[in-house]
């Protein structure tokens, strides 16, 4: 059901493709934020998209003057941002890379429909394995790479900041620390650049009388890295924190905020890494991914990033082999 007769070309529009746990929770977060005038839900399961749109619309009297509807790919033509969260999610015990073949096939259906609509905005990929699918989206869409952003380690980074904040007894918003590389098992923490209140993390811990042993560091990183597995084992899926992260990313785009976010983009010539999508702190604004920041990584961090790039390249190459 498209509401083309109500289209207002100047209205800010976000289209969400895949109205499952992640897509519908993001749409709800977006609706409560009042950031956008129009929210369109597209899903292979039309009834699901319609049901979510109806339920969300009933929150409008309590929130903001927006319009929400179950639409189709033609609605992408007027979209400022399209967020793709369609596809299967991990089952207990599966890694994100295990999903690659199934979700690449789904993207083969979705991407041409988005580009054929005449879409002129920024495309955000949230479906896993997000780095591989961001890469495929750039290759298959023909869109300029800066207009395709993967949510990448925005979530891992949030989880890491949360873990550090708990240990350090400080507001997580005051913790600056990143997880880079794959959104998955080969991700790496950047301890060398972690800081709180303008102090390097180690200095902060010393000043607060906190010991920061390497075992404690490892524990915090592993809790952040493995959080999805731990949540999926308990409730079957994760969606609140990624929805909040997607909102932050879409806000940075729509409001042209030049925000530093750890998101996945096409990397060329970074620590010897080229032609792969992975996450690094990057400036995000209305044009999309404006710039990847050239971090001065410690040698082991740079090695870890290169390993992560190799894992992702192997996964991309596996899609070309019929045996997979
Ligand atoms: P879900 O099963 O609840 O929802 C997926 C939706 O996609 C379903 O409504 C389904 O009908 C729809 N869909 C399937 N094929 C489609 C197609 N060809 N066209 C349009 N819609 C289609 O799954 P979920 O829990 O919402 O997870 C969605 C994806 O997001 C998964 O890949 C999951 O791993 C990923 N995810 C990513 C992050 C992240 O940090 N990037 C976090 C959590 C989940």
Short mmCIF file of C-alpha atoms and ligand atoms in Angstrom, two decimals:
data_model
loop_
_atom_site.label_atom_id
_atom_site.label_comp_id
_atom_site.label_asym_id
_atom_site.label_seq_id
_atom_site.Cartn_x
_atom_site.Cartn_y
_atom_site.Cartn_z
CA UNK A 1 0.00 0.00 0.00
CA UNK A 2 1.75 3.17 -1.19
CA UNK A 3 0.50 6.58 -0.13
CA UNK A 4 1.83 8.34 -3.22
CA UNK A 5 -1.17 10.65 -3.32
CA UNK A 6 0.04 12.08 0.00
CA UNK A 7 3.69 12.39 -1.03
CA UNK A 8 5.20 15.72 -0.03
CA UNK A 9 8.55 15.99 -1.82
CA UNK A 10 10.14 18.12 0.92
CA UNK A 11 9.18 15.79 3.81
CA UNK A 12 12.04 13.87 5.39
CA UNK A 13 11.53 10.21 4.67
CA UNK A 14 13.18 7.07 5.99
CA UNK A 15 12.34 3.72 4.39
CA UNK A 16 12.98 0.59 6.47
CA UNK A 17 13.32 -2.61 4.45
CA UNK A 18 12.75 -5.61 6.71
CA UNK A 19 10.20 -4.95 9.42
CA UNK A 20 11.26 -7.73 11.78
CA UNK A 21 12.68 -7.28 15.28
CA UNK A 22 15.42 -4.87 14.21
CA UNK A 23 13.48 -2.93 11.57
CA UNK A 24 10.31 -2.43 13.57
CA UNK A 25 12.17 -1.52 16.77
CA UNK A 26 14.23 1.00 14.80
CA UNK A 27 11.03 2.41 13.25
CA UNK A 28 9.54 2.78 16.74
CA UNK A 29 12.68 4.54 18.00
CA UNK A 30 12.61 6.81 14.95
CA UNK A 31 8.94 7.63 15.45
CA UNK A 32 9.45 8.59 19.11
CA UNK A 33 12.46 10.75 18.14
CA UNK A 34 10.38 12.98 15.84
CA UNK A 35 13.38 13.11 13.51
CA UNK A 36 11.52 12.37 10.32
CA UNK A 37 8.11 13.21 8.81
CA UNK A 38 7.62 9.92 7.02
CA UNK A 39 8.45 6.34 7.92
CA UNK A 40 7.83 3.63 5.33
CA UNK A 41 8.04 -0.08 6.12
CA UNK A 42 8.76 -2.57 3.33
CA UNK A 43 8.84 -6.32 3.95
CA UNK A 44 8.52 -9.49 1.88
CA UNK A 45 5.83 -10.34 4.42
CA UNK A 46 3.37 -7.58 3.48
CA UNK A 47 1.00 -8.41 6.34
CA UNK A 48 3.85 -8.00 8.81
CA UNK A 49 4.74 -4.57 7.39
CA UNK A 50 1.08 -3.51 7.51
CA UNK A 51 0.61 -4.73 11.06
CA UNK A 52 3.74 -2.93 12.26
CA UNK A 53 2.70 0.27 10.44
CA UNK A 54 -0.76 0.16 12.04
CA UNK A 55 0.65 -0.44 15.51
CA UNK A 56 3.23 2.34 15.10
CA UNK A 57 0.61 4.77 13.75
CA UNK A 58 -1.40 4.34 16.94
CA UNK A 59 1.54 5.79 18.88
CA UNK A 60 1.35 9.05 16.87
CA UNK A 61 -1.21 10.72 19.18
CA UNK A 62 1.36 10.30 21.99
CA UNK A 63 4.42 11.36 20.01
CA UNK A 64 4.99 13.46 16.89
CA UNK A 65 3.23 14.49 13.70
CA UNK A 66 4.63 11.88 11.32
CA UNK A 67 3.15 9.46 8.84
CA UNK A 68 3.87 5.75 8.88
CA UNK A 69 2.80 3.28 6.21
CA UNK A 70 3.56 -0.12 4.72
CA UNK A 71 4.93 0.74 1.31
CA UNK A 72 6.93 -0.67 -1.53
CA UNK A 73 10.21 -0.04 -3.33
CA UNK A 74 8.79 2.90 -5.29
CA UNK A 75 8.74 4.77 -1.97
CA UNK A 76 12.56 4.73 -1.95
CA UNK A 77 12.58 7.35 -4.75
CA UNK A 78 11.77 10.14 -2.27
CA UNK A 79 13.71 8.65 0.66
CA UNK A 80 16.54 10.53 2.35
CA UNK A 81 17.73 7.33 4.01
CA UNK A 82 16.94 3.66 3.36
CA UNK A 83 17.80 1.26 6.16
CA UNK A 84 18.01 -2.44 5.26
CA UNK A 85 17.37 -4.86 8.11
CA UNK A 86 15.82 -7.64 6.02
CA UNK A 87 17.09 -11.17 6.26
CA UNK A 88 17.58 -14.02 8.63
CA UNK A 89 19.19 -13.54 12.02
CA UNK A 90 21.57 -15.77 13.96
CA UNK A 91 20.24 -18.86 15.68
CA UNK A 92 21.89 -19.89 18.96
CA UNK A 93 25.41 -21.14 18.18
CA UNK A 94 25.62 -19.52 14.73
CA UNK A 95 28.17 -16.83 13.90
CA UNK A 96 27.24 -13.79 11.83
CA UNK A 97 29.36 -15.08 8.95
CA UNK A 98 27.24 -18.28 8.89
CA UNK A 99 24.38 -16.17 7.51
CA UNK A 100 26.29 -14.94 4.50
CA UNK A 101 24.84 -17.01 1.66
CA UNK A 102 21.21 -16.70 2.75
CA UNK A 103 21.32 -12.97 3.28
CA UNK A 104 23.41 -12.29 0.14
CA UNK A 105 20.58 -13.94 -1.86
CA UNK A 106 18.05 -11.68 -0.15
CA UNK A 107 20.19 -8.63 -0.97
CA UNK A 108 20.29 -9.74 -4.63
CA UNK A 109 16.52 -9.21 -4.63
CA UNK A 110 16.46 -5.99 -2.63
CA UNK A 111 19.32 -3.85 -3.98
CA UNK A 112 18.19 -3.57 -7.65
CA UNK A 113 14.70 -2.61 -6.49
CA UNK A 114 16.08 0.20 -4.35
CA UNK A 115 18.34 1.58 -7.07
CA UNK A 116 15.69 1.17 -9.83
CA UNK A 117 13.37 3.40 -7.79
CA UNK A 118 15.68 6.36 -8.49
CA UNK A 119 16.83 6.50 -4.85
CA UNK A 120 19.13 9.49 -4.22
CA UNK A 121 19.82 9.24 -0.51
CA UNK A 122 22.10 7.33 1.87
CA UNK A 123 21.74 3.58 2.22
CA UNK A 124 22.34 2.06 5.65
CA UNK A 125 22.90 -1.69 5.95
CA UNK A 126 22.15 -3.44 9.25
CA UNK A 127 21.62 -7.04 8.12
CA UNK A 128 24.37 -9.50 9.09
CA UNK A 129 27.07 -10.24 8.23
CA UNK A 130 26.94 -6.48 7.92
CA UNK A 131 30.46 -5.87 6.54
CA UNK A 132 30.11 -8.43 3.75
CA UNK A 133 26.65 -7.17 2.85
CA UNK A 134 27.81 -3.54 2.85
CA UNK A 135 30.54 -4.56 0.41
CA UNK A 136 28.06 -6.44 -1.82
CA UNK A 137 25.66 -3.50 -1.70
CA UNK A 138 28.35 -1.11 -2.94
CA UNK A 139 29.37 -3.49 -5.71
CA UNK A 140 25.82 -4.33 -6.82
CA UNK A 141 24.13 -0.96 -6.42
CA UNK A 142 26.65 1.14 -8.33
CA UNK A 143 26.07 3.84 -5.70
CA UNK A 144 29.08 5.95 -4.74
CA UNK A 145 30.72 4.13 -1.79
CA UNK A 146 30.24 7.12 0.54
CA UNK A 147 26.47 6.72 0.17
CA UNK A 148 26.51 3.17 1.56
CA UNK A 149 27.19 2.74 5.28
CA UNK A 150 27.08 -0.45 7.33
CA UNK A 151 26.08 -0.19 10.99
CA UNK A 152 29.30 -2.15 11.57
CA UNK A 153 30.70 -2.00 15.08
CA UNK A 154 28.51 0.90 16.20
CA UNK A 155 26.85 -1.63 18.50
CA UNK A 156 30.03 -3.44 19.60
CA UNK A 157 31.50 -0.02 20.40
CA UNK A 158 28.43 0.89 22.48
CA UNK A 159 28.70 -2.39 24.36
CA UNK A 160 32.41 -1.78 24.94
CA UNK A 161 31.79 1.73 26.24
CA UNK A 162 29.10 0.34 28.52
CA UNK A 163 31.46 -2.32 29.93
CA UNK A 164 34.19 0.29 30.50
CA UNK A 165 31.73 2.67 32.13
CA UNK A 166 30.63 -0.01 34.58
CA UNK A 167 34.21 -0.81 35.57
CA UNK A 168 35.30 2.82 35.70
CA UNK A 169 32.22 4.12 37.52
CA UNK A 170 31.46 6.80 34.95
CA UNK A 171 28.69 7.76 32.54
CA UNK A 172 29.10 5.64 29.34
CA UNK A 173 28.72 8.82 27.29
CA UNK A 174 32.03 10.02 28.79
CA UNK A 175 33.88 6.91 27.62
CA UNK A 176 35.61 7.23 24.26
CA UNK A 177 36.78 3.87 23.02
CA UNK A 178 36.24 1.93 19.82
CA UNK A 179 35.94 -1.60 18.57
CA UNK A 180 37.13 -1.74 14.98
CA UNK A 181 37.19 -4.25 12.13
CA UNK A 182 34.54 -6.90 11.55
CA UNK A 183 31.19 -6.72 13.33
CA UNK A 184 31.90 -10.23 14.54
CA UNK A 185 34.42 -12.56 16.06
CA UNK A 186 37.57 -10.95 14.58
CA UNK A 187 36.80 -7.42 15.85
CA UNK A 188 39.52 -5.56 17.80
CA UNK A 189 39.42 -3.08 20.69
CA UNK A 190 41.54 0.07 20.33
CA UNK A 191 42.97 0.29 23.85
CA UNK A 192 45.70 2.68 22.72
CA UNK A 193 43.14 5.41 22.00
CA UNK A 194 40.67 4.80 24.85
CA UNK A 195 40.02 7.84 27.03
CA UNK A 196 37.69 9.21 29.68
CA UNK A 197 37.25 12.91 30.34
CA UNK A 198 40.26 13.77 28.20
CA UNK A 199 42.53 11.34 30.10
CA UNK A 200 44.05 8.22 28.58
CA UNK A 201 42.20 5.23 30.08
CA UNK A 202 45.21 4.04 32.12
CA UNK A 203 45.73 7.51 33.65
CA UNK A 204 42.03 7.74 34.46
CA UNK A 205 42.11 4.34 36.19
CA UNK A 206 45.20 5.34 38.18
CA UNK A 207 43.58 8.58 39.28
CA UNK A 208 40.48 6.66 40.42
CA UNK A 209 42.52 3.95 42.17
CA UNK A 210 41.40 1.26 39.71
CA UNK A 211 43.69 -1.51 38.59
CA UNK A 212 43.46 -2.19 34.84
CA UNK A 213 45.10 -5.58 34.36
CA UNK A 214 45.24 -7.17 30.92
CA UNK A 215 42.92 -9.91 32.22
CA UNK A 216 40.33 -7.26 33.15
CA UNK A 217 40.75 -5.64 29.74
CA UNK A 218 40.27 -8.97 27.98
CA UNK A 219 37.17 -9.70 30.05
CA UNK A 220 35.57 -6.37 29.19
CA UNK A 221 36.31 -6.75 25.50
CA UNK A 222 35.03 -10.34 25.40
CA UNK A 223 31.79 -9.37 27.13
CA UNK A 224 31.26 -6.66 24.51
CA UNK A 225 32.26 -8.85 21.56
CA UNK A 226 30.21 -11.86 22.66
CA UNK A 227 27.15 -9.96 23.91
CA UNK A 228 24.95 -10.89 20.92
CA UNK A 229 25.58 -14.59 21.53
CA UNK A 230 24.77 -14.20 25.23
CA UNK A 231 21.55 -12.26 24.52
CA UNK A 232 20.41 -14.58 21.70
CA UNK A 233 20.87 -17.58 24.03
CA UNK A 234 18.47 -15.89 26.48
CA UNK A 235 15.85 -14.10 24.34
CA UNK A 236 16.42 -15.23 20.75
CA UNK A 237 17.40 -11.92 19.13
CA UNK A 238 18.90 -8.49 19.81
CA UNK A 239 17.19 -5.31 18.71
CA UNK A 240 16.94 -2.47 21.26
CA UNK A 241 20.56 -1.33 21.24
CA UNK A 242 20.99 -1.72 17.47
CA UNK A 243 17.79 0.28 16.97
CA UNK A 244 19.23 3.08 19.15
CA UNK A 245 22.51 2.91 17.23
CA UNK A 246 20.70 3.09 13.89
CA UNK A 247 18.77 6.11 15.15
CA UNK A 248 22.04 7.84 16.08
CA UNK A 249 23.47 7.06 12.65
CA UNK A 250 20.37 8.26 10.79
CA UNK A 251 20.26 11.42 12.92
CA UNK A 252 23.89 12.18 12.01
CA UNK A 253 22.96 11.83 8.33
CA UNK A 254 19.68 13.76 8.33
CA UNK A 255 20.98 16.59 10.52
CA UNK A 256 24.35 16.79 8.77
CA UNK A 257 26.11 16.48 12.12
CA UNK A 258 29.64 15.42 11.13
CA UNK A 259 29.42 12.84 13.91
CA UNK A 260 32.26 10.39 14.58
CA UNK A 261 30.73 6.92 14.54
CA UNK A 262 32.36 3.53 14.23
CA UNK A 263 30.63 2.28 11.10
CA UNK A 264 31.47 0.01 8.20
CA UNK A 265 32.55 1.47 4.88
CA UNK A 266 34.71 0.67 1.88
CA UNK A 267 38.34 0.95 2.94
CA UNK A 268 41.20 1.70 0.57
CA UNK A 269 44.84 1.96 1.62
CA UNK A 270 44.33 1.83 5.40
CA UNK A 271 47.13 0.00 7.26
CA UNK A 272 47.71 -1.92 3.99
CA UNK A 273 44.01 -2.87 3.75
CA UNK A 274 42.02 -2.26 0.56
CA UNK A 275 38.79 -3.28 -1.15
CA UNK A 276 36.88 -4.53 1.87
CA UNK A 277 34.24 -3.01 4.16
CA UNK A 278 34.97 -2.87 7.88
CA UNK A 279 34.49 -0.47 10.76
CA UNK A 280 36.68 2.44 11.75
CA UNK A 281 35.78 5.72 13.44
CA UNK A 282 34.43 7.86 10.61
CA UNK A 283 32.78 11.23 10.04
CA UNK A 284 29.12 10.86 9.07
CA UNK A 285 27.03 13.68 7.60
CA UNK A 286 24.32 14.42 5.02
CA UNK A 287 26.50 13.11 2.21
CA UNK A 288 26.97 9.81 4.03
CA UNK A 289 30.42 8.58 5.00
CA UNK A 290 32.47 11.78 4.69
CA UNK A 291 35.83 10.44 5.92
CA UNK A 292 37.44 7.48 7.65
CA UNK A 293 39.71 8.80 10.42
CA UNK A 294 43.36 7.73 10.16
CA UNK A 295 43.86 6.33 13.69
CA UNK A 296 47.42 5.81 14.91
CA UNK A 297 47.00 2.17 15.91
CA UNK A 298 49.46 0.23 18.10
CA UNK A 299 51.26 -2.49 16.07
CA UNK A 300 49.14 -5.34 17.56
CA UNK A 301 45.95 -3.39 16.86
CA UNK A 302 46.96 -2.84 13.23
CA UNK A 303 47.79 -6.57 12.93
CA UNK A 304 44.38 -7.40 14.37
CA UNK A 305 42.68 -5.09 11.88
CA UNK A 306 44.52 -6.71 8.99
CA UNK A 307 43.46 -10.15 10.27
CA UNK A 308 39.85 -8.95 10.46
CA UNK A 309 40.06 -7.69 6.87
CA UNK A 310 41.38 -11.09 5.77
CA UNK A 311 38.50 -12.92 7.51
CA UNK A 312 36.02 -10.69 5.70
CA UNK A 313 37.73 -11.10 2.33
CA UNK A 314 37.60 -14.89 2.74
CA UNK A 315 33.88 -14.66 3.45
CA UNK A 316 33.30 -12.46 0.38
CA UNK A 317 35.33 -14.91 -1.76
CA UNK A 318 33.26 -17.84 -0.40
CA UNK A 319 30.20 -16.33 -2.07
CA UNK A 320 31.83 -16.87 -5.44
CA UNK A 321 32.30 -20.59 -4.76
CA UNK A 322 29.27 -22.79 -5.65
CA UNK A 323 30.28 -25.29 -2.94
CA UNK A 324 29.16 -22.94 -0.17
P1 LIG B 1 13.65 -10.90 11.76
O1 LIG B 1 13.55 -12.31 11.24
O2 LIG B 1 12.85 -10.53 12.95
O3 LIG B 1 13.27 -9.88 10.58
C1 LIG B 1 13.73 -10.01 9.29
C2 LIG B 1 12.65 -9.48 8.35
O4 LIG B 1 13.18 -9.49 7.02
C3 LIG B 1 11.38 -10.34 8.35
O5 LIG B 1 10.24 -9.54 8.65
C4 LIG B 1 11.33 -10.89 6.92
O6 LIG B 1 10.00 -11.04 6.41
C5 LIG B 1 12.10 -9.81 6.17
N1 LIG B 1 12.60 -10.28 4.87
C6 LIG B 1 13.19 -11.47 4.57
N2 LIG B 1 13.49 -11.50 3.27
C7 LIG B 1 13.10 -10.33 2.72
C8 LIG B 1 13.16 -9.77 1.42
N3 LIG B 1 13.68 -10.46 0.39
N4 LIG B 1 12.67 -8.54 1.24
C9 LIG B 1 12.14 -7.83 2.26
N5 LIG B 1 12.05 -8.31 3.52
C10 LIG B 1 12.53 -9.55 3.75
O7 LIG B 1 15.19 -10.63 12.00
P2 LIG B 1 15.83 -9.46 12.89
O8 LIG B 1 16.06 -9.98 14.27
O9 LIG B 1 15.07 -8.22 12.69
O10 LIG B 1 17.28 -9.35 12.22
C11 LIG B 1 17.41 -8.80 10.92
C12 LIG B 1 18.88 -8.76 10.55
O11 LIG B 1 19.53 -7.80 11.36
C13 LIG B 1 19.62 -10.09 10.76
O12 LIG B 1 20.52 -10.30 9.70
C14 LIG B 1 20.37 -9.85 12.06
O13 LIG B 1 21.51 -10.67 12.19
C15 LIG B 1 20.71 -8.38 11.89
N6 LIG B 1 21.13 -7.69 13.11
C16 LIG B 1 22.13 -6.81 12.95
C17 LIG B 1 22.63 -6.14 14.04
C18 LIG B 1 23.78 -5.20 13.84
O14 LIG B 1 24.45 -4.78 14.78
N7 LIG B 1 24.06 -4.81 12.61
C19 LIG B 1 22.09 -6.34 15.32
C20 LIG B 1 21.04 -7.24 15.44
C21 LIG B 1 20.56 -7.93 14.32
#
